[in-house]
PDB file of C-alpha atoms in Angstrom:
ATOM      1  CA  UNK A   1     -16.424 -36.570  23.771  1.00 64.00           C
ATOM      2  CA  UNK A   2     -14.183 -35.049  26.049  1.00 66.00           C
ATOM      3  CA  UNK A   3     -11.445 -34.569  23.573  1.00 71.00           C
ATOM      4  CA  UNK A   4     -13.936 -33.146  21.175  1.00 72.00           C
ATOM      5  CA  UNK A   5     -15.130 -30.588  23.405  1.00 71.00           C
ATOM      6  CA  UNK A   6     -11.298 -29.749  24.347  1.00 75.00           C
ATOM      7  CA  UNK A   7     -10.765 -29.539  20.889  1.00 79.00           C
ATOM      8  CA  UNK A   8     -13.661 -26.800  20.373  1.00 83.00           C
ATOM      9  CA  UNK A   9     -12.164 -24.998  23.540  1.00 85.00           C
ATOM     10  CA  UNK A  10      -9.130 -24.956  21.384  1.00 85.00           C
ATOM     11  CA  UNK A  11     -10.779 -23.528  18.829  1.00 89.00           C
ATOM     12  CA  UNK A  12     -12.628 -21.036  20.212  1.00 91.00           C
ATOM     13  CA  UNK A  13      -9.951 -19.668  21.961  1.00 90.00           C
ATOM     14  CA  UNK A  14      -7.459 -19.907  18.821  1.00 90.00           C
ATOM     15  CA  UNK A  15      -9.930 -17.842  16.663  1.00 92.00           C
ATOM     16  CA  UNK A  16     -10.483 -15.398  19.425  1.00 92.00           C
ATOM     17  CA  UNK A  17      -7.028 -14.775  19.988  1.00 92.00           C
ATOM     18  CA  UNK A  18      -6.711 -14.511  16.232  1.00 91.00           C
ATOM     19  CA  UNK A  19      -9.420 -12.035  15.828  1.00 93.00           C
ATOM     20  CA  UNK A  20      -7.586  -9.705  18.870  1.00 92.00           C
ATOM     21  CA  UNK A  21      -4.243  -9.477  17.073  1.00 91.00           C
ATOM     22  CA  UNK A  22      -6.100  -8.839  13.601  1.00 90.00           C
ATOM     23  CA  UNK A  23      -8.028  -5.905  15.496  1.00 90.00           C
ATOM     24  CA  UNK A  24      -4.703  -4.264  17.402  1.00 90.00           C
ATOM     25  CA  UNK A  25      -2.924  -4.437  13.880  1.00 88.00           C
ATOM     26  CA  UNK A  26      -5.969  -3.234  11.752  1.00 86.00           C
ATOM     27  CA  UNK A  27      -6.325  -0.413  14.789  1.00 84.00           C
ATOM     28  CA  UNK A  28      -2.679   0.648  14.740  1.00 81.00           C
ATOM     29  CA  UNK A  29      -1.784   0.486  11.329  1.00 76.00           C
ATOM     30  CA  UNK A  30      -0.915   3.544   9.464  1.00 64.00           C
ATOM     31  CA  UNK A  31      -0.442   4.637   6.116  1.00 55.00           C
ATOM     32  CA  UNK A  32      -0.559   3.514   2.534  1.00 50.00           C
ATOM     33  CA  UNK A  33       0.713  -0.365   3.024  1.00 61.00           C
ATOM     34  CA  UNK A  34      -2.440  -1.585   4.795  1.00 68.00           C
ATOM     35  CA  UNK A  35      -4.016  -5.294   3.310  1.00 75.00           C
ATOM     36  CA  UNK A  36      -6.955  -6.635   4.778  1.00 82.00           C
ATOM     37  CA  UNK A  37      -5.672  -9.709   3.761  1.00 83.00           C
ATOM     38  CA  UNK A  38      -3.460  -9.386   6.409  1.00 82.00           C
ATOM     39  CA  UNK A  39      -5.548  -9.389   9.094  1.00 86.00           C
ATOM     40  CA  UNK A  40      -7.129 -12.169   7.957  1.00 89.00           C
ATOM     41  CA  UNK A  41      -3.726 -14.400   7.212  1.00 86.00           C
ATOM     42  CA  UNK A  42      -3.077 -13.454  11.628  1.00 86.00           C
ATOM     43  CA  UNK A  43      -6.280 -14.924  12.142  1.00 90.00           C
ATOM     44  CA  UNK A  44      -5.805 -18.026  10.255  1.00 90.00           C
ATOM     45  CA  UNK A  45      -2.277 -18.457  11.429  1.00 87.00           C
ATOM     46  CA  UNK A  46      -3.418 -19.075  14.768  1.00 90.00           C
ATOM     47  CA  UNK A  47      -5.779 -22.015  14.217  1.00 90.00           C
ATOM     48  CA  UNK A  48      -3.869 -23.457  11.441  1.00 87.00           C
ATOM     49  CA  UNK A  49      -0.763 -23.205  14.144  1.00 85.00           C
ATOM     50  CA  UNK A  50      -3.110 -24.751  16.968  1.00 86.00           C
ATOM     51  CA  UNK A  51      -4.196 -27.145  14.799  1.00 85.00           C
ATOM     52  CA  UNK A  52      -0.483 -28.314  13.704  1.00 80.00           C
ATOM     53  CA  UNK A  53       0.664 -27.982  17.288  1.00 80.00           C
ATOM     54  CA  UNK A  54      -1.723 -30.138  18.622  1.00 80.00           C
ATOM     55  CA  UNK A  55      -0.856 -33.132  15.739  1.00 76.00           C
ATOM     56  CA  UNK A  56       2.246 -32.869  16.697  1.00 74.00           C
ATOM     57  CA  UNK A  57       1.700 -32.889  20.473  1.00 69.00           C
ATOM     58  CA  UNK A  58      -0.347 -36.212  20.103  1.00 69.00           C
ATOM     59  CA  UNK A  59       1.634 -37.748  17.471  1.00 63.00           C
ATOM     60  CA  UNK A  60       4.407 -37.615  19.838  1.00 61.00           C
ATOM     61  CA  UNK A  61       5.906 -37.896  23.524  1.00 58.00           C
ATOM     62  CA  UNK A  62       9.128 -36.561  22.967  1.00 60.00           C
ATOM     63  CA  UNK A  63       9.618 -32.637  23.673  1.00 62.00           C
ATOM     64  CA  UNK A  64      12.866 -32.802  21.535  1.00 60.00           C
ATOM     65  CA  UNK A  65      10.454 -34.296  18.441  1.00 60.00           C
ATOM     66  CA  UNK A  66       8.063 -31.505  19.690  1.00 61.00           C
ATOM     67  CA  UNK A  67      10.655 -29.097  19.651  1.00 63.00           C
ATOM     68  CA  UNK A  68      12.133 -29.757  15.589  1.00 64.00           C
ATOM     69  CA  UNK A  69       8.982 -29.775  14.853  1.00 61.00           C
ATOM     70  CA  UNK A  70       7.478 -26.255  16.079  1.00 62.00           C
ATOM     71  CA  UNK A  71      10.846 -25.049  14.444  1.00 62.00           C
ATOM     72  CA  UNK A  72       9.873 -26.332  11.240  1.00 62.00           C
ATOM     73  CA  UNK A  73       6.574 -24.480  11.260  1.00 60.00           C
ATOM     74  CA  UNK A  74       8.320 -21.105  12.049  1.00 60.00           C
ATOM     75  CA  UNK A  75      10.442 -21.948   9.273  1.00 60.00           C
ATOM     76  CA  UNK A  76       7.939 -22.180   6.753  1.00 57.00           C
ATOM     77  CA  UNK A  77       7.173 -18.839   6.734  1.00 57.00           C
ATOM     78  CA  UNK A  78       8.907 -17.092   4.323  1.00 55.00           C
ATOM     79  CA  UNK A  79       8.596 -13.597   2.533  1.00 53.00           C
ATOM     80  CA  UNK A  80       8.621 -12.664  -1.448  1.00 50.00           C
ATOM     81  CA  UNK A  81       7.732  -9.280  -0.926  1.00 49.00           C
ATOM     82  CA  UNK A  82       9.028  -6.372   0.690  1.00 53.00           C
ATOM     83  CA  UNK A  83       7.524  -5.532   3.885  1.00 55.00           C
ATOM     84  CA  UNK A  84       7.517  -2.149   4.712  1.00 58.00           C
ATOM     85  CA  UNK A  85       5.694  -2.265   8.054  1.00 63.00           C
ATOM     86  CA  UNK A  86       8.307  -4.170  10.292  1.00 71.00           C
ATOM     87  CA  UNK A  87       5.516  -4.440  12.947  1.00 75.00           C
ATOM     88  CA  UNK A  88       3.671  -6.775  10.431  1.00 78.00           C
ATOM     89  CA  UNK A  89       6.651  -9.220  11.596  1.00 80.00           C
ATOM     90  CA  UNK A  90       5.904  -8.685  15.225  1.00 84.00           C
ATOM     91  CA  UNK A  91       1.823  -9.496  14.504  1.00 87.00           C
ATOM     92  CA  UNK A  92       2.835 -12.503  12.226  1.00 84.00           C
ATOM     93  CA  UNK A  93       4.949 -14.198  14.729  1.00 85.00           C
ATOM     94  CA  UNK A  94       2.538 -13.213  17.667  1.00 89.00           C
ATOM     95  CA  UNK A  95       0.031 -15.095  15.772  1.00 89.00           C
ATOM     96  CA  UNK A  96       2.067 -18.462  15.461  1.00 86.00           C
ATOM     97  CA  UNK A  97       3.093 -18.202  18.985  1.00 86.00           C
ATOM     98  CA  UNK A  98      -0.299 -17.712  20.111  1.00 89.00           C
ATOM     99  CA  UNK A  99      -1.257 -21.002  17.708  1.00 87.00           C
ATOM    100  CA  UNK A 100       1.906 -22.598  19.246  1.00 84.00           C
ATOM    101  CA  UNK A 101       0.857 -22.392  22.619  1.00 86.00           C
ATOM    102  CA  UNK A 102      -2.627 -23.172  22.654  1.00 87.00           C
ATOM    103  CA  UNK A 103      -2.439 -26.460  20.191  1.00 84.00           C
ATOM    104  CA  UNK A 104       0.168 -27.942  23.071  1.00 80.00           C
ATOM    105  CA  UNK A 105      -1.531 -27.335  25.621  1.00 82.00           C
ATOM    106  CA  UNK A 106      -0.312 -23.881  27.420  1.00 83.00           C
ATOM    107  CA  UNK A 107      -3.358 -21.864  26.837  1.00 85.00           C
ATOM    108  CA  UNK A 108      -3.137 -19.713  30.102  1.00 88.00           C
ATOM    109  CA  UNK A 109       0.499 -18.930  28.632  1.00 86.00           C
ATOM    110  CA  UNK A 110      -0.179 -18.432  25.239  1.00 85.00           C
ATOM    111  CA  UNK A 111      -3.737 -15.824  26.508  1.00 88.00           C
ATOM    112  CA  UNK A 112      -1.991 -14.319  28.714  1.00 90.00           C
ATOM    113  CA  UNK A 113       1.720 -13.644  26.620  1.00 89.00           C
ATOM    114  CA  UNK A 114      -0.923 -12.704  23.817  1.00 89.00           C
ATOM    115  CA  UNK A 115      -2.679  -9.906  25.710  1.00 91.00           C
ATOM    116  CA  UNK A 116       0.388  -8.246  26.923  1.00 93.00           C
ATOM    117  CA  UNK A 117       2.043  -8.728  24.135  1.00 91.00           C
ATOM    118  CA  UNK A 118      -1.002  -6.485  21.651  1.00 91.00           C
ATOM    119  CA  UNK A 119      -1.096  -3.827  25.440  1.00 92.00           C
ATOM    120  CA  UNK A 120       2.406  -3.338  24.784  1.00 92.00           C
ATOM    121  CA  UNK A 121       2.129  -2.829  21.065  1.00 88.00           C
ATOM    122  CA  UNK A 122      -0.690  -0.194  21.756  1.00 88.00           C
ATOM    123  CA  UNK A 123       0.698   1.757  24.258  1.00 89.00           C
ATOM    124  CA  UNK A 124       4.169   2.264  22.357  1.00 84.00           C
ATOM    125  CA  UNK A 125       1.989   3.240  19.267  1.00 80.00           C
ATOM    126  CA  UNK A 126      -0.188   5.510  21.418  1.00 79.00           C
ATOM    127  CA  UNK A 127       2.831   7.315  23.215  1.00 77.00           C
ATOM    128  CA  UNK A 128       4.716   7.392  20.221  1.00 69.00           C
ATOM    129  CA  UNK A 129       7.894   5.379  21.609  1.00 73.00           C
ATOM    130  CA  UNK A 130      10.931   5.680  19.628  1.00 65.00           C
ATOM    131  CA  UNK A 131       9.870   8.015  17.263  1.00 59.00           C
ATOM    132  CA  UNK A 132      11.774  11.402  16.298  1.00 57.00           C
ATOM    133  CA  UNK A 133      10.919  14.441  16.019  1.00 53.00           C
ATOM    134  CA  UNK A 134      11.970  14.093  12.125  1.00 55.00           C
ATOM    135  CA  UNK A 135      10.340  16.664   9.627  1.00 73.00           C
ATOM    136  CA  UNK A 136      10.415  14.344   7.009  1.00 80.00           C
ATOM    137  CA  UNK A 137       7.496  13.378   4.515  1.00 82.00           C
ATOM    138  CA  UNK A 138       6.107  11.058   2.079  1.00 83.00           C
ATOM    139  CA  UNK A 139       4.108  13.342  -0.328  1.00 85.00           C
ATOM    140  CA  UNK A 140       1.407  11.859  -3.121  1.00 86.00           C
ATOM    141  CA  UNK A 141      -0.657  13.960  -5.264  1.00 86.00           C
ATOM    142  CA  UNK A 142      -3.005  13.291  -7.415  1.00 86.00           C
ATOM    143  CA  UNK A 143      -4.879  15.751 -10.446  1.00 85.00           C
ATOM    144  CA  UNK A 144      -6.294  15.909 -13.609  1.00 83.00           C
ATOM    145  CA  UNK A 145      -2.432  17.795 -15.456  1.00 83.00           C
ATOM    146  CA  UNK A 146       1.192  17.244 -13.935  1.00 83.00           C
ATOM    147  CA  UNK A 147       1.174  19.469 -11.400  1.00 82.00           C
ATOM    148  CA  UNK A 148       5.400  18.511 -10.528  1.00 83.00           C
ATOM    149  CA  UNK A 149       6.591  22.087 -11.596  1.00 86.00           C
ATOM    150  CA  UNK A 150       3.751  23.615  -9.583  1.00 85.00           C
ATOM    151  CA  UNK A 151       5.134  21.320  -6.012  1.00 83.00           C
ATOM    152  CA  UNK A 152       8.555  21.704  -6.501  1.00 84.00           C
ATOM    153  CA  UNK A 153       7.595  25.392  -6.993  1.00 86.00           C
ATOM    154  CA  UNK A 154       6.062  25.707  -3.656  1.00 84.00           C
ATOM    155  CA  UNK A 155       8.162  23.863  -1.625  1.00 83.00           C
ATOM    156  CA  UNK A 156      11.895  24.414  -2.702  1.00 81.00           C
ATOM    157  CA  UNK A 157      11.674  27.710  -0.035  1.00 80.00           C
ATOM    158  CA  UNK A 158      11.107  25.155   2.912  1.00 79.00           C
ATOM    159  CA  UNK A 159      13.188  22.113   2.069  1.00 79.00           C
ATOM    160  CA  UNK A 160      16.529  20.628   2.573  1.00 77.00           C
ATOM    161  CA  UNK A 161      15.713  17.707   0.073  1.00 79.00           C
ATOM    162  CA  UNK A 162      12.720  17.078  -2.305  1.00 82.00           C
ATOM    163  CA  UNK A 163      12.695  13.763  -4.473  1.00 83.00           C
ATOM    164  CA  UNK A 164      10.449  12.557  -6.595  1.00 84.00           C
ATOM    165  CA  UNK A 165      10.267   9.122  -6.186  1.00 84.00           C
ATOM    166  CA  UNK A 166       7.330   8.109  -8.674  1.00 84.00           C
ATOM    167  CA  UNK A 167       5.274   9.487 -11.615  1.00 85.00           C
ATOM    168  CA  UNK A 168       2.383   7.944 -13.643  1.00 86.00           C
ATOM    169  CA  UNK A 169      -0.459   8.370 -15.663  1.00 87.00           C
ATOM    170  CA  UNK A 170      -3.468   6.176 -15.402  1.00 85.00           C
ATOM    171  CA  UNK A 171      -5.720   5.551 -18.190  1.00 82.00           C
ATOM    172  CA  UNK A 172      -8.334   8.188 -17.511  1.00 83.00           C
ATOM    173  CA  UNK A 173      -5.650  10.752 -17.805  1.00 84.00           C
ATOM    174  CA  UNK A 174      -5.170  11.110 -14.036  1.00 87.00           C
ATOM    175  CA  UNK A 175      -1.840  11.902 -12.780  1.00 87.00           C
ATOM    176  CA  UNK A 176       0.252  10.592  -9.415  1.00 88.00           C
ATOM    177  CA  UNK A 177       3.103  11.815  -8.527  1.00 87.00           C
ATOM    178  CA  UNK A 178       4.907  11.056  -5.308  1.00 88.00           C
ATOM    179  CA  UNK A 179       7.561  12.925  -3.822  1.00 87.00           C
ATOM    180  CA  UNK A 180      10.032  12.367  -0.321  1.00 85.00           C
ATOM    181  CA  UNK A 181      10.562  15.959   1.580  1.00 84.00           C
ATOM    182  CA  UNK A 182      12.999  16.802   4.180  1.00 82.00           C
ATOM    183  CA  UNK A 183      12.212  20.346   5.369  1.00 79.00           C
ATOM    184  CA  UNK A 184      14.550  22.853   6.400  1.00 70.00           C
ATOM    185  CA  UNK A 185      13.019  23.501  10.031  1.00 70.00           C
ATOM    186  CA  UNK A 186      10.284  21.242  12.160  1.00 71.00           C
ATOM    187  CA  UNK A 187       7.295  21.279  10.654  1.00 70.00           C
ATOM    188  CA  UNK A 188       4.112  19.478  10.560  1.00 72.00           C
ATOM    189  CA  UNK A 189       1.952  18.069   8.030  1.00 73.00           C
ATOM    190  CA  UNK A 190      -0.471  20.802   8.091  1.00 77.00           C
ATOM    191  CA  UNK A 191       2.135  23.151   7.320  1.00 77.00           C
ATOM    192  CA  UNK A 192       2.768  20.794   4.008  1.00 78.00           C
ATOM    193  CA  UNK A 193      -0.634  21.152   3.422  1.00 80.00           C
ATOM    194  CA  UNK A 194      -0.811  24.340   3.708  1.00 80.00           C
ATOM    195  CA  UNK A 195       1.941  25.587   1.299  1.00 80.00           C
ATOM    196  CA  UNK A 196       0.476  22.969  -1.225  1.00 81.00           C
ATOM    197  CA  UNK A 197      -3.093  24.343  -1.146  1.00 77.00           C
ATOM    198  CA  UNK A 198      -4.720  26.463  -4.222  1.00 73.00           C
ATOM    199  CA  UNK A 199      -8.337  26.566  -4.895  1.00 66.00           C
ATOM    200  CA  UNK A 200      -7.826  26.782  -8.930  1.00 69.00           C
ATOM    201  CA  UNK A 201      -6.472  23.923  -8.985  1.00 74.00           C
ATOM    202  CA  UNK A 202      -7.904  20.201  -7.984  1.00 76.00           C
ATOM    203  CA  UNK A 203      -5.437  18.344  -6.067  1.00 80.00           C
ATOM    204  CA  UNK A 204      -5.928  14.934  -3.949  1.00 83.00           C
ATOM    205  CA  UNK A 205      -3.005  15.395  -1.179  1.00 83.00           C
ATOM    206  CA  UNK A 206      -1.903  13.014   1.404  1.00 83.00           C
ATOM    207  CA  UNK A 207       1.181  13.514   3.655  1.00 82.00           C
ATOM    208  CA  UNK A 208       2.920  10.890   5.896  1.00 79.00           C
ATOM    209  CA  UNK A 209       5.392  12.077   8.270  1.00 75.00           C
ATOM    210  CA  UNK A 210       8.011   9.814   8.225  1.00 73.00           C
ATOM    211  CA  UNK A 211       8.796   7.729  11.227  1.00 54.00           C
ATOM    212  CA  UNK A 212       5.255   8.141  12.428  1.00 41.00           C
ATOM    213  CA  UNK A 213       3.678   6.728   9.346  1.00 38.00           C
ATOM    214  CA  UNK A 214       0.216   8.773   9.809  1.00 38.00           C
ATOM    215  CA  UNK A 215      -1.735   9.591   7.055  1.00 37.00           C
ATOM    216  CA  UNK A 216      -3.024  12.935   6.760  1.00 37.00           C
ATOM    217  CA  UNK A 217      -5.739  14.027   4.044  1.00 38.00           C
ATOM    218  CA  UNK A 218      -6.020  17.893   3.240  1.00 37.00           C
ATOM    219  CA  UNK A 219      -9.148  17.687   4.709  1.00 38.00           C
ATOM    220  CA  UNK A 220      -7.695  17.093   8.031  1.00 40.00           C
ATOM    221  CA  UNK A 221      -6.726  19.724  10.296  1.00 39.00           C
ATOM    222  CA  UNK A 222      -4.157  18.585  13.022  1.00 40.00           C
TER     223      UNK A 222
END
């Protein structure tokens, strides 16, 4: 029964750590690339790595065998799609590290390291560490008609570069277009929204500052 209780304790700790990692990613994420499945993946990764690490640890007393097995676990992770937010790597490797620590019996090191890493990630995001004062923006617009010419006309006088990177029309006739914009002076997302505001046009506008990836809708006032 003691072994069963130890296993249950490890599963509870692994689940709690996975939920903490997923929650911090959920809280800090900004932009258009959010995926709830990645949050769930973080939780399950900690649990699965805990199970694998425990199996390897129990099956072999050789530290060398354990080391090679853990390296193999890390090698299982392959990305078949482009990762647009590089912090996803950090959260995924944090989940793997937490699972290895718990499964190998180093629960205190795993929990402590996980807490410190998540705290540092949260603080860095809150203070904007490493963020430049760039005035580059990603603009996405949805409308019932093609408003490309309108956007170009409104922004040409305040931009150094204005590149349309995507455009499409869905089955309902809704036009969607995306632009990368660099302004000629330091501006805020609100300024871009004001330039594009027009009561006669029904535009759904989203502006994201490149480098900060904070989504701001046309209803935001900051």
